[in-house]
Amino acid sequence: EEEAFLVSLYKFMKERHTPIERIPHLGFKQINLWKIYKAVEKLGAYEMVTGRRLWKNVYDELGGSPGSTSAATCTRRHYE
């Protein structure tokens, strides 16, 4: 399931002319794209997470540093 998701994601991003050149980082940790997708899905998908301002929860789910002040914004930007 994870591998199929990643293949589909890379294909989708390439088709819209925004290929994933490298995996983004949050702090010093490389983002697990499957994990961030599942975390957002678990909280009700993008619209729900954005509407309820749950991006900090997604960041926490990824094991982010509790001291980061821009965690929610950075997490959302990377997801988008």
PDB file of C-alpha atoms in Angstrom:
ATOM      1  CA  GLU A   1       0.000   0.000   0.000  1.00  0.00           C
ATOM      2  CA  GLU A   2       2.801   2.442   0.916  1.00  0.00           C
ATOM      3  CA  GLU A   3       4.786   1.688  -2.224  1.00  0.00           C
ATOM      4  CA  ALA A   4       1.716   2.103  -4.458  1.00  0.00           C
ATOM      5  CA  PHE A   5       0.970   5.432  -2.768  1.00  0.00           C
ATOM      6  CA  LEU A   6       4.507   6.712  -3.356  1.00  0.00           C
ATOM      7  CA  VAL A   7       4.515   5.632  -7.013  1.00  0.00           C
ATOM      8  CA  SER A   8       1.161   7.362  -7.509  1.00  0.00           C
ATOM      9  CA  LEU A   9       2.300  10.512  -5.678  1.00  0.00           C
ATOM     10  CA  TYR A  10       5.516  10.854  -7.681  1.00  0.00           C
ATOM     11  CA  LYS A  11       3.571  10.326 -10.926  1.00  0.00           C
ATOM     12  CA  PHE A  12       0.923  12.886  -9.947  1.00  0.00           C
ATOM     13  CA  MET A  13       3.504  15.516  -8.989  1.00  0.00           C
ATOM     14  CA  LYS A  14       5.473  14.958 -12.197  1.00  0.00           C
ATOM     15  CA  GLU A  15       2.320  15.271 -14.336  1.00  0.00           C
ATOM     16  CA  ARG A  16       1.503  18.651 -12.799  1.00  0.00           C
ATOM     17  CA  HIS A  17       5.072  19.798 -13.480  1.00  0.00           C
ATOM     18  CA  THR A  18       6.057  19.933  -9.804  1.00  0.00           C
ATOM     19  CA  PRO A  19       8.147  16.780  -9.471  1.00  0.00           C
ATOM     20  CA  ILE A  20       9.463  15.755  -6.086  1.00  0.00           C
ATOM     21  CA  GLU A  21      13.185  16.384  -6.502  1.00  0.00           C
ATOM     22  CA  ARG A  22      14.050  15.572  -2.901  1.00  0.00           C
ATOM     23  CA  ILE A  23      12.124  14.601   0.203  1.00  0.00           C
ATOM     24  CA  PRO A  24      11.454  17.680   2.382  1.00  0.00           C
ATOM     25  CA  HIS A  25      12.628  17.944   5.991  1.00  0.00           C
ATOM     26  CA  LEU A  26      10.916  19.153   9.131  1.00  0.00           C
ATOM     27  CA  GLY A  27      13.628  20.303  11.453  1.00  0.00           C
ATOM     28  CA  PHE A  28      16.447  17.853  10.909  1.00  0.00           C
ATOM     29  CA  LYS A  29      14.212  14.894  10.070  1.00  0.00           C
ATOM     30  CA  GLN A  30      13.284  13.813   6.569  1.00  0.00           C
ATOM     31  CA  ILE A  31       9.501  13.617   6.193  1.00  0.00           C
ATOM     32  CA  ASN A  32       8.037  10.177   5.636  1.00  0.00           C
ATOM     33  CA  LEU A  33       5.521  11.015   2.890  1.00  0.00           C
ATOM     34  CA  TRP A  34       3.403   7.948   3.631  1.00  0.00           C
ATOM     35  CA  LYS A  35       3.262   8.828   7.345  1.00  0.00           C
ATOM     36  CA  ILE A  36       2.221  12.438   6.738  1.00  0.00           C
ATOM     37  CA  TYR A  37      -0.466  11.285   4.297  1.00  0.00           C
ATOM     38  CA  LYS A  38      -1.847   8.745   6.791  1.00  0.00           C
ATOM     39  CA  ALA A  39      -1.720  11.262   9.665  1.00  0.00           C
ATOM     40  CA  VAL A  40      -3.742  13.796   7.655  1.00  0.00           C
ATOM     41  CA  GLU A  41      -6.154  11.096   6.492  1.00  0.00           C
ATOM     42  CA  LYS A  42      -6.657   9.944  10.107  1.00  0.00           C
ATOM     43  CA  LEU A  43      -7.619  13.479  11.154  1.00  0.00           C
ATOM     44  CA  GLY A  44     -10.221  13.807   8.388  1.00  0.00           C
ATOM     45  CA  ALA A  45      -8.190  14.827   5.303  1.00  0.00           C
ATOM     46  CA  TYR A  46      -6.749  18.157   4.184  1.00  0.00           C
ATOM     47  CA  GLU A  47      -9.881  20.324   4.429  1.00  0.00           C
ATOM     48  CA  MET A  48     -10.699  19.096   7.935  1.00  0.00           C
ATOM     49  CA  VAL A  49      -7.121  19.454   9.185  1.00  0.00           C
ATOM     50  CA  THR A  50      -6.890  22.960   7.731  1.00  0.00           C
ATOM     51  CA  GLY A  51     -10.353  24.047   8.865  1.00  0.00           C
ATOM     52  CA  ARG A  52      -9.821  22.811  12.410  1.00  0.00           C
ATOM     53  CA  ARG A  53      -6.206  23.997  12.501  1.00  0.00           C
ATOM     54  CA  LEU A  54      -4.837  20.549  13.266  1.00  0.00           C
ATOM     55  CA  TRP A  55      -1.481  20.870  11.471  1.00  0.00           C
ATOM     56  CA  LYS A  56       0.357  20.945  14.816  1.00  0.00           C
ATOM     57  CA  ASN A  57      -1.250  17.568  15.587  1.00  0.00           C
ATOM     58  CA  VAL A  58       0.073  16.216  12.282  1.00  0.00           C
ATOM     59  CA  TYR A  59       3.528  17.570  13.157  1.00  0.00           C
ATOM     60  CA  ASP A  60       3.372  15.892  16.569  1.00  0.00           C
ATOM     61  CA  GLU A  61       2.285  12.626  14.925  1.00  0.00           C
ATOM     62  CA  LEU A  62       5.430  12.772  12.780  1.00  0.00           C
ATOM     63  CA  GLY A  63       7.548  13.029  15.922  1.00  0.00           C
ATOM     64  CA  GLY A  64       8.471  16.683  15.542  1.00  0.00           C
ATOM     65  CA  SER A  65      10.344  18.743  18.111  1.00  0.00           C
ATOM     66  CA  PRO A  66       7.944  20.215  20.696  1.00  0.00           C
ATOM     67  CA  GLY A  67       9.811  23.556  20.761  1.00  0.00           C
ATOM     68  CA  SER A  68       9.215  24.480  17.124  1.00  0.00           C
ATOM     69  CA  THR A  69       7.101  27.627  16.787  1.00  0.00           C
ATOM     70  CA  SER A  70       6.483  27.312  13.040  1.00  0.00           C
ATOM     71  CA  ALA A  71       5.696  23.596  13.119  1.00  0.00           C
ATOM     72  CA  ALA A  72       2.089  23.843  11.952  1.00  0.00           C
ATOM     73  CA  THR A  73       2.857  26.183   9.044  1.00  0.00           C
ATOM     74  CA  CYS A  74       5.859  24.170   7.859  1.00  0.00           C
ATOM     75  CA  THR A  75       3.970  20.887   8.090  1.00  0.00           C
ATOM     76  CA  ARG A  76       1.069  22.253   6.055  1.00  0.00           C
ATOM     77  CA  ARG A  77       3.385  23.739   3.427  1.00  0.00           C
ATOM     78  CA  HIS A  78       5.205  20.434   2.975  1.00  0.00           C
ATOM     79  CA  TYR A  79       1.933  18.533   2.713  1.00  0.00           C
ATOM     80  CA  GLU A  80       0.647  20.898   0.040  1.00  0.00           C
TER      81      GLU A  80
END
